[in-house]
Amino acid sequence: MFDLDAVQAALKQFDIDGWLFYDFHGSNVLARRILGFEEGKMNTRRWFYMVPADGPPIRLVHRIEQAALDHLPGGKRVYLRWEELEKEVAGLVDGLKRVAMEYSARNAIPYVAKVDAGTVEVVRSAGAEVVSSGDLIQRFEATLDEEQWNTHKESEKHTLAAFNLAVEMIADRVRGGKPPRETEVQATIMGYFEDSNLVTDHPAIVAAGPHSGDPHYEPSPDTDSEIKEGEFVLIDFWAKLNKPRAVYSDYTRMVFVGETVPSRYADIFEIVAKARDAGVDCVRQAFAAGRPLHGWEVDDAARHVIDEAGYGQYFVHRTGHNIAQDLHGNGTHMDNLETRDERLILHNTLFSVEPGIYMEEFGVRSEINVFVDGAGKVHVTGDPQRRVLTILGR
């Protein structure tokens, strides 16, 4: 349900004069979710909804779809011709200096960029400065309440239990002379999720040997390999409770099927773990000092460790992503590689920190989740891995 008071409070918090929502044929899913559209409801004509920082909102709709925004408060204006549309849009932003839209300068953050360039041109031609609604979006899409934070912590228990079950299965099968394949370990994890009433958007990743050097490897009957003694394995697992508004947990751990981890694996893991911890320390220090923190800064902190160790060319993805009801949520990502995420890390948001080094022979990733609560305290979930787990020597 749309919360006008909360939107106007957020506009004042970020010193923005108004938020101009826009959609055409369902192109702006973010606007539709924040404005409380029923799922599956479709409109075939352009509409705008102006929410000023002060005063009543205004709806702008086409004559043949006049009820498109009737579930929202505020006055209504109706257009028919395109000339009327542009005149009315100018009226919506009249007197406002900074207007937020689902826009990203130079498409730097494509997750936010839902409004086409031509529509932005129309608004700018009316004299308004169009700014990104990125921080506003995450205020409503990515911040968690206490109930949601609790669903994440409950999910953490289950996802770690699924990992432990997978490790036991590998050990039992290897000791019994019947090493499992990657897909069998994956099925064990997914079976636990199903039995525990957890859901996920995609099966877990189980990547042995050279497969671990592919960050998005997907085991399948056509590609999977046997996990035998002496194998180095990456396991990435994520899920959430099967209930409304539940929030994901998402972790990655490294396993060696043997008694002693070879130095080539242990050394790379140590670098990755230091990078992970540097990212978390960056968050802790900023919030302890009360300093605004952007997503790109966390990426830089983790990436610096790997660069200094001489493996920068093998760290080929961002350091982390926002986590909410969607595994990859609409809040700030820890990214200064694929994008430069200028969005702020807000209180009550959750995200992953997961640096990695991926080489042809093998790859290493260590992933935990970080939550910054309303008081600025930084919580880490996923029990950060301190060393490569040895299966047969435990």
Tab-separated table of C-alpha atoms in Angstrom:
chain	number	residue	atom	x	y	z
A	1	MET	CA	0.000	0.000	0.000
A	2	PHE	CA	1.279	3.457	-0.941
A	3	ASP	CA	2.478	5.524	2.037
A	4	LEU	CA	2.313	9.220	1.106
A	5	ASP	CA	3.678	10.449	4.436
A	6	ALA	CA	6.714	8.163	4.179
A	7	VAL	CA	7.446	9.256	0.603
A	8	GLN	CA	7.263	12.939	1.473
A	9	ALA	CA	9.473	12.400	4.529
A	10	ALA	CA	12.048	10.648	2.334
A	11	LEU	CA	11.971	13.517	-0.179
A	12	LYS	CA	12.802	15.947	2.612
A	13	GLN	CA	15.518	13.638	3.951
A	14	PHE	CA	17.294	13.647	0.570
A	15	ASP	CA	16.529	17.333	-0.184
A	16	ILE	CA	14.480	16.623	-3.312
A	17	ASP	CA	11.482	18.788	-4.280
A	18	GLY	CA	9.327	16.044	-5.767
A	19	TRP	CA	9.148	12.501	-7.071
A	20	LEU	CA	7.682	12.140	-10.548
A	21	PHE	CA	6.559	8.557	-11.124
A	22	TYR	CA	6.027	7.464	-14.725
A	23	ASP	CA	5.031	4.268	-16.494
A	24	PHE	CA	4.135	3.006	-19.954
A	25	HIS	CA	2.972	-0.557	-20.570
A	26	GLY	CA	4.445	-1.738	-17.270
A	27	SER	CA	7.943	-0.475	-18.118
A	28	ASN	CA	8.580	0.895	-14.623
A	29	VAL	CA	8.130	-2.006	-12.235
A	30	LEU	CA	9.741	-0.035	-9.407
A	31	ALA	CA	7.170	2.758	-9.616
A	32	ARG	CA	4.323	0.290	-9.836
A	33	ARG	CA	5.487	-1.573	-6.731
A	34	ILE	CA	5.989	1.547	-4.636
A	35	LEU	CA	2.621	2.942	-5.717
A	36	GLY	CA	0.867	-0.282	-4.791
A	37	PHE	CA	-0.392	-1.492	-8.174
A	38	GLU	CA	-2.134	-4.830	-8.153
A	39	GLU	CA	0.053	-7.543	-9.661
A	40	GLY	CA	-0.955	-8.206	-13.238
A	41	LYS	CA	-2.790	-4.909	-13.693
A	42	MET	CA	-1.761	-3.402	-17.008
A	43	ASN	CA	-2.206	0.050	-18.514
A	44	THR	CA	-1.681	0.826	-22.193
A	45	ARG	CA	-1.322	4.614	-21.953
A	46	ARG	CA	1.297	6.771	-20.296
A	47	TRP	CA	0.621	8.048	-16.799
A	48	PHE	CA	2.470	10.308	-14.380
A	49	TYR	CA	2.108	10.748	-10.640
A	50	MET	CA	3.747	13.758	-9.015
A	51	VAL	CA	4.426	13.617	-5.294
A	52	PRO	CA	5.806	16.944	-4.033
A	53	ALA	CA	7.784	17.165	-0.818
A	54	ASP	CA	4.919	19.304	0.499
A	55	GLY	CA	1.308	19.403	-0.556
A	56	PRO	CA	-1.075	17.022	-2.307
A	57	PRO	CA	0.023	14.719	-5.163
A	58	ILE	CA	-1.320	15.064	-8.710
A	59	ARG	CA	-2.320	12.243	-11.066
A	60	LEU	CA	-1.988	12.623	-14.828
A	61	VAL	CA	-3.800	10.004	-16.913
A	62	HIS	CA	-5.096	9.447	-20.439
A	63	ARG	CA	-8.750	10.058	-21.191
A	64	ILE	CA	-9.479	6.408	-21.993
A	65	GLU	CA	-7.730	5.189	-18.818
A	66	GLN	CA	-8.891	7.787	-16.341
A	67	ALA	CA	-9.122	5.274	-13.484
A	68	ALA	CA	-5.509	4.104	-13.833
A	69	LEU	CA	-4.365	5.853	-10.638
A	70	ASP	CA	-7.636	6.043	-8.729
A	71	HIS	CA	-6.197	3.953	-5.895
A	72	LEU	CA	-3.841	6.846	-5.105
A	73	PRO	CA	-4.536	10.119	-3.295
A	74	GLY	CA	-4.403	13.561	-4.922
A	75	GLY	CA	-5.951	15.572	-7.702
A	76	LYS	CA	-6.402	14.358	-11.242
A	77	ARG	CA	-5.545	15.846	-14.622
A	78	VAL	CA	-6.518	14.228	-17.914
A	79	TYR	CA	-4.858	14.441	-21.327
A	80	LEU	CA	-5.765	13.174	-24.783
A	81	ARG	CA	-3.286	14.562	-27.325
A	82	TRP	CA	0.477	14.361	-26.978
A	83	GLU	CA	0.657	18.153	-26.935
A	84	GLU	CA	-1.621	18.136	-23.897
A	85	LEU	CA	0.546	15.519	-22.257
A	86	GLU	CA	3.705	17.602	-22.554
A	87	LYS	CA	1.902	20.735	-21.343
A	88	GLU	CA	0.531	18.889	-18.324
A	89	VAL	CA	3.928	17.375	-17.485
A	90	ALA	CA	5.382	20.884	-17.485
A	91	GLY	CA	2.628	21.870	-15.090
A	92	LEU	CA	3.436	18.986	-12.761
A	93	VAL	CA	7.030	20.140	-12.278
A	94	ASP	CA	6.358	23.878	-12.377
A	95	GLY	CA	8.217	25.580	-9.549
A	96	LEU	CA	10.194	22.474	-8.574
A	97	LYS	CA	13.980	22.533	-8.923
A	98	ARG	CA	15.021	18.937	-8.245
A	99	VAL	CA	12.698	16.146	-9.362
A	100	ALA	CA	13.462	12.468	-8.796
A	101	MET	CA	12.698	9.857	-11.445
A	102	GLU	CA	13.784	6.268	-12.096
A	103	TYR	CA	16.811	7.570	-13.971
A	104	SER	CA	20.559	7.074	-13.699
A	105	ALA	CA	23.061	9.517	-15.181
A	106	ARG	CA	24.930	7.797	-18.028
A	107	ASN	CA	23.004	4.648	-17.052
A	108	ALA	CA	25.608	4.114	-14.337
A	109	ILE	CA	23.148	2.092	-12.247
A	110	PRO	CA	20.923	0.242	-14.734
A	111	TYR	CA	18.857	-1.340	-11.946
A	112	VAL	CA	17.286	2.085	-11.382
A	113	ALA	CA	17.063	3.286	-14.991
A	114	LYS	CA	13.428	2.528	-15.863
A	115	VAL	CA	12.432	5.882	-17.423
A	116	ASP	CA	13.389	6.356	-21.081
A	117	ALA	CA	15.663	9.197	-22.183
A	118	GLY	CA	12.919	10.894	-24.199
A	119	THR	CA	10.633	11.238	-21.192
A	120	VAL	CA	13.509	12.672	-19.164
A	121	GLU	CA	14.026	15.208	-21.975
A	122	VAL	CA	10.389	16.307	-21.720
A	123	VAL	CA	10.732	16.907	-17.973
A	124	ARG	CA	14.032	18.737	-18.346
A	125	SER	CA	12.602	20.953	-21.081
A	126	ALA	CA	10.088	22.157	-18.495
A	127	GLY	CA	12.949	23.529	-16.403
A	128	ALA	CA	13.331	20.829	-13.759
A	129	GLU	CA	16.583	19.087	-12.873
A	130	VAL	CA	16.026	15.331	-13.050
A	131	VAL	CA	17.904	13.422	-10.357
A	132	SER	CA	18.064	9.704	-9.676
A	133	SER	CA	15.477	8.196	-7.356
A	134	GLY	CA	17.977	5.452	-6.462
A	135	ASP	CA	18.210	6.265	-2.762
A	136	LEU	CA	14.470	6.873	-2.565
A	137	ILE	CA	13.790	3.515	-4.230
A	138	GLN	CA	15.868	1.612	-1.730
A	139	ARG	CA	14.171	3.433	1.131
A	140	PHE	CA	10.983	1.584	0.112
A	141	GLU	CA	12.351	-1.507	-1.646
A	142	ALA	CA	15.410	-2.447	0.400
A	143	THR	CA	15.041	-1.325	4.015
A	144	LEU	CA	13.943	-4.114	6.346
A	145	ASP	CA	11.708	-3.997	9.386
A	146	GLU	CA	12.334	-6.145	12.461
A	147	GLU	CA	10.116	-8.958	11.230
A	148	GLN	CA	11.998	-9.161	7.942
A	149	TRP	CA	15.375	-9.067	9.699
A	150	ASN	CA	14.194	-11.994	11.800
A	151	THR	CA	13.230	-13.955	8.668
A	152	HIS	CA	16.779	-13.480	7.401
A	153	LYS	CA	18.255	-14.813	10.642
A	154	GLU	CA	15.926	-17.797	10.531
A	155	SER	CA	16.908	-18.433	6.917
A	156	GLU	CA	20.572	-18.266	7.947
A	157	LYS	CA	20.061	-21.237	10.276
A	158	HIS	CA	18.503	-23.296	7.506
A	159	THR	CA	20.967	-22.410	4.756
A	160	LEU	CA	23.947	-23.241	6.976
A	161	ALA	CA	22.246	-26.505	7.965
A	162	ALA	CA	21.810	-27.348	4.282
A	163	PHE	CA	25.509	-26.706	3.691
A	164	ASN	CA	26.479	-28.945	6.611
A	165	LEU	CA	24.233	-31.690	5.264
A	166	ALA	CA	25.910	-31.407	1.857
A	167	VAL	CA	29.365	-31.659	3.435
A	168	GLU	CA	28.354	-34.774	5.390
A	169	MET	CA	26.945	-36.314	2.221
A	170	ILE	CA	30.220	-35.714	0.320
A	171	ALA	CA	32.285	-37.179	3.154
A	172	ASP	CA	30.088	-40.253	3.534
A	173	ARG	CA	30.052	-40.965	-0.184
A	174	VAL	CA	33.812	-40.496	-0.612
A	175	ARG	CA	34.584	-42.699	2.398
A	176	GLY	CA	32.198	-45.307	1.000
A	177	GLY	CA	33.976	-45.353	-2.342
A	178	LYS	CA	31.105	-43.746	-4.255
A	179	PRO	CA	32.095	-40.093	-4.784
A	180	PRO	CA	29.066	-37.892	-5.568
A	181	ARG	CA	28.670	-35.714	-8.603
A	182	GLU	CA	28.110	-31.954	-8.352
A	183	THR	CA	24.454	-32.297	-9.281
A	184	GLU	CA	23.906	-34.853	-6.521
A	185	VAL	CA	25.291	-32.480	-3.898
A	186	GLN	CA	23.157	-29.705	-5.362
A	187	ALA	CA	20.092	-31.972	-5.099
A	188	THR	CA	20.874	-32.627	-1.431
A	189	ILE	CA	20.852	-28.894	-0.699
A	190	MET	CA	17.688	-28.270	-2.667
A	191	GLY	CA	15.967	-31.240	-1.030
A	192	TYR	CA	16.716	-29.812	2.398
A	193	PHE	CA	15.258	-26.461	1.348
A	194	GLU	CA	12.078	-28.124	0.119
A	195	ASP	CA	11.707	-30.220	3.272
A	196	SER	CA	12.245	-27.115	5.431
A	197	ASN	CA	9.732	-25.006	3.444
A	198	LEU	CA	12.335	-22.659	2.013
A	199	VAL	CA	12.255	-21.270	-1.521
A	200	THR	CA	14.926	-19.984	-3.872
A	201	ASP	CA	15.076	-18.381	-7.305
A	202	HIS	CA	17.718	-20.777	-8.621
A	203	PRO	CA	19.463	-23.990	-7.533
A	204	ALA	CA	22.640	-23.797	-5.444
A	205	ILE	CA	26.063	-23.770	-7.106
A	206	VAL	CA	28.346	-26.730	-6.472
A	207	ALA	CA	31.579	-26.275	-8.425
A	208	ALA	CA	34.524	-28.663	-8.146
A	209	GLY	CA	38.071	-28.121	-9.405
A	210	PRO	CA	38.266	-25.940	-12.534
A	211	HIS	CA	34.511	-25.352	-12.390
A	212	SER	CA	35.088	-23.223	-9.266
A	213	GLY	CA	37.006	-20.794	-11.485
A	214	ASP	CA	33.743	-19.870	-13.242
A	215	PRO	CA	31.837	-17.422	-10.961
A	216	HIS	CA	28.448	-18.376	-12.447
A	217	TYR	CA	29.014	-22.038	-13.140
A	218	GLU	CA	25.784	-24.038	-13.197
A	219	PRO	CA	26.118	-27.780	-12.649
A	220	SER	CA	24.047	-29.908	-14.987
A	221	PRO	CA	24.015	-33.578	-16.047
A	222	ASP	CA	25.916	-32.534	-19.172
A	223	THR	CA	28.693	-30.648	-17.390
A	224	ASP	CA	28.999	-31.847	-13.802
A	225	SER	CA	31.995	-33.690	-12.459
A	226	GLU	CA	32.727	-36.176	-9.730
A	227	ILE	CA	33.748	-34.871	-6.304
A	228	LYS	CA	36.457	-37.270	-5.256
A	229	GLU	CA	39.208	-37.212	-2.652
A	230	GLY	CA	41.668	-34.376	-3.283
A	231	GLU	CA	38.995	-32.166	-4.897
A	232	PHE	CA	38.594	-28.459	-4.124
A	233	VAL	CA	34.942	-27.382	-4.088
A	234	LEU	CA	33.039	-24.084	-4.054
A	235	ILE	CA	29.486	-24.228	-2.674
A	236	ASP	CA	27.208	-21.179	-3.052
A	237	PHE	CA	23.782	-21.554	-1.425
A	238	TRP	CA	20.868	-19.192	-0.841
A	239	ALA	CA	17.188	-19.363	0.136
A	240	LYS	CA	14.425	-17.664	2.108
A	241	LEU	CA	11.452	-18.761	4.170
A	242	ASN	CA	8.346	-19.559	2.151
A	243	LYS	CA	6.263	-16.767	3.641
A	244	PRO	CA	5.252	-13.225	2.616
A	245	ARG	CA	7.935	-10.534	2.897
A	246	ALA	CA	10.669	-13.028	3.819
A	247	VAL	CA	14.285	-12.038	3.122
A	248	TYR	CA	17.040	-14.164	1.610
A	249	SER	CA	20.304	-15.369	3.117
A	250	ASP	CA	23.161	-16.013	0.671
A	251	TYR	CA	26.546	-17.575	1.476
A	252	THR	CA	29.541	-19.185	-0.220
A	253	ARG	CA	32.057	-21.569	1.361
A	254	MET	CA	35.130	-23.462	0.206
A	255	VAL	CA	35.738	-27.142	0.914
A	256	PHE	CA	38.690	-29.503	0.372
A	257	VAL	CA	38.013	-33.227	0.222
A	258	GLY	CA	41.042	-34.402	2.166
A	259	GLU	CA	42.935	-34.069	5.429
A	260	THR	CA	45.323	-31.198	4.642
A	261	VAL	CA	44.565	-28.241	2.376
A	262	PRO	CA	47.282	-27.730	-0.263
A	263	SER	CA	49.034	-24.366	0.105
A	264	ARG	CA	47.914	-23.161	-3.346
A	265	TYR	CA	44.300	-23.290	-2.138
A	266	ALA	CA	44.941	-22.070	1.411
A	267	ASP	CA	47.004	-19.079	0.282
A	268	ILE	CA	44.399	-17.810	-2.186
A	269	PHE	CA	41.620	-18.350	0.334
A	270	GLU	CA	43.524	-16.260	2.884
A	271	ILE	CA	43.724	-13.345	0.443
A	272	VAL	CA	40.016	-13.559	-0.354
A	273	ALA	CA	39.086	-13.756	3.351
A	274	LYS	CA	41.203	-10.653	4.070
A	275	ALA	CA	39.431	-8.825	1.238
A	276	ARG	CA	36.043	-9.868	2.649
A	277	ASP	CA	36.999	-8.626	6.102
A	278	ALA	CA	38.313	-5.348	4.647
A	279	GLY	CA	34.924	-4.745	3.056
A	280	VAL	CA	33.152	-5.338	6.373
A	281	ASP	CA	35.632	-3.110	8.218
A	282	CYS	CA	34.942	-0.318	5.736
A	283	VAL	CA	31.247	-0.485	6.627
A	284	ARG	CA	31.899	-0.628	10.373
A	285	GLN	CA	34.271	2.322	10.352
A	286	ALA	CA	31.976	4.541	8.301
A	287	PHE	CA	28.909	3.948	10.453
A	288	ALA	CA	30.897	4.249	13.688
A	289	ALA	CA	32.057	7.659	12.497
A	290	GLY	CA	28.604	8.670	11.274
A	291	ARG	CA	29.992	9.150	7.764
A	292	PRO	CA	27.850	8.621	4.658
A	293	LEU	CA	28.988	5.506	2.809
A	294	HIS	CA	28.503	4.634	-0.846
A	295	GLY	CA	28.463	1.178	-2.354
A	296	TRP	CA	31.532	1.768	-4.513
A	297	GLU	CA	33.650	2.458	-1.431
A	298	VAL	CA	33.088	-1.035	-0.029
A	299	ASP	CA	34.043	-2.539	-3.372
A	300	ASP	CA	37.228	-0.485	-3.397
A	301	ALA	CA	38.168	-1.601	0.122
A	302	ALA	CA	37.865	-5.298	-0.730
A	303	ARG	CA	39.339	-4.981	-4.210
A	304	HIS	CA	42.398	-3.146	-2.890
A	305	VAL	CA	43.449	-6.211	-0.875
A	306	ILE	CA	43.269	-8.483	-3.907
A	307	ASP	CA	44.981	-5.924	-6.146
A	308	GLU	CA	47.851	-5.547	-3.659
A	309	ALA	CA	48.276	-9.316	-3.560
A	310	GLY	CA	48.723	-9.329	-7.343
A	311	TYR	CA	45.444	-11.056	-8.254
A	312	GLY	CA	43.326	-8.076	-9.306
A	313	GLN	CA	42.804	-9.403	-12.841
A	314	TYR	CA	41.121	-12.491	-11.381
A	315	PHE	CA	38.516	-10.609	-9.332
A	316	VAL	CA	35.954	-10.275	-12.108
A	317	HIS	CA	32.699	-9.271	-10.387
A	318	ARG	CA	31.429	-6.699	-7.906
A	319	THR	CA	32.090	-7.223	-4.206
A	320	GLY	CA	28.441	-7.591	-3.208
A	321	HIS	CA	24.767	-7.030	-3.916
A	322	ASN	CA	21.744	-5.825	-2.022
A	323	ILE	CA	19.567	-8.527	-0.472
A	324	ALA	CA	15.879	-8.209	0.379
A	325	GLN	CA	12.763	-10.095	-0.705
A	326	ASP	CA	14.634	-10.573	-3.985
A	327	LEU	CA	18.041	-12.238	-3.856
A	328	HIS	CA	19.475	-9.337	-5.836
A	329	GLY	CA	17.474	-6.488	-4.359
A	330	ASN	CA	16.921	-2.897	-5.409
A	331	GLY	CA	19.212	-1.321	-2.836
A	332	THR	CA	22.864	-0.346	-3.028
A	333	HIS	CA	25.331	-2.841	-4.493
A	334	MET	CA	28.998	-2.985	-3.424
A	335	ASP	CA	30.266	-2.149	-6.866
A	336	ASN	CA	32.946	-0.023	-8.487
A	337	LEU	CA	33.693	-2.482	-11.297
A	338	GLU	CA	30.602	-3.251	-13.347
A	339	THR	CA	29.024	0.048	-12.266
A	340	ARG	CA	30.048	2.835	-9.917
A	341	ASP	CA	27.284	2.589	-7.350
A	342	GLU	CA	26.916	6.085	-5.891
A	343	ARG	CA	23.890	5.126	-3.832
A	344	LEU	CA	24.205	5.381	-0.078
A	345	ILE	CA	24.232	2.363	2.196
A	346	LEU	CA	21.169	3.088	4.320
A	347	HIS	CA	20.255	1.981	7.803
A	348	ASN	CA	18.206	-1.233	7.933
A	349	THR	CA	19.603	-2.590	4.679
A	350	LEU	CA	21.197	-5.971	4.017
A	351	PHE	CA	23.838	-6.893	1.452
A	352	SER	CA	26.438	-9.501	0.598
A	353	VAL	CA	30.204	-9.101	0.747
A	354	GLU	CA	31.714	-11.772	-1.508
A	355	PRO	CA	35.091	-11.085	-3.105
A	356	GLY	CA	36.649	-13.806	-5.205
A	357	ILE	CA	39.700	-14.876	-7.196
A	358	TYR	CA	38.980	-17.023	-10.262
A	359	MET	CA	41.762	-18.734	-12.168
A	360	GLU	CA	41.769	-21.458	-14.792
A	361	GLU	CA	42.742	-24.237	-12.354
A	362	PHE	CA	40.395	-23.220	-9.530
A	363	GLY	CA	38.538	-20.306	-7.985
A	364	VAL	CA	37.825	-19.048	-4.472
A	365	ARG	CA	34.913	-16.990	-3.144
A	366	SER	CA	33.973	-16.211	0.451
A	367	GLU	CA	30.519	-14.739	0.982
A	368	ILE	CA	28.785	-13.423	4.071
A	369	ASN	CA	25.843	-11.052	4.589
A	370	VAL	CA	25.968	-7.681	6.303
A	371	PHE	CA	23.067	-5.827	7.938
A	372	VAL	CA	23.241	-2.250	9.194
A	373	ASP	CA	20.518	-1.737	11.783
A	374	GLY	CA	18.623	1.439	12.633
A	375	ALA	CA	21.248	2.519	15.152
A	376	GLY	CA	24.115	1.977	12.726
A	377	LYS	CA	25.333	-1.267	14.306
A	378	VAL	CA	26.810	-3.649	11.752
A	379	HIS	CA	25.752	-7.299	11.941
A	380	VAL	CA	27.473	-10.098	9.997
A	381	THR	CA	25.609	-13.337	9.283
A	382	GLY	CA	26.819	-16.566	7.752
A	383	ASP	CA	29.595	-17.283	10.281
A	384	PRO	CA	32.551	-15.995	8.204
A	385	GLN	CA	34.771	-18.832	7.084
A	386	ARG	CA	38.327	-18.483	8.448
A	387	ARG	CA	39.967	-21.383	6.623
A	388	VAL	CA	39.143	-23.882	3.899
A	389	LEU	CA	37.034	-26.637	5.410
A	390	THR	CA	38.649	-30.080	5.240
A	391	ILE	CA	36.067	-32.831	4.959
A	392	LEU	CA	37.948	-36.064	5.506
A	393	GLY	CA	40.206	-34.737	8.258
A	394	ARG	CA	37.580	-33.318	10.591
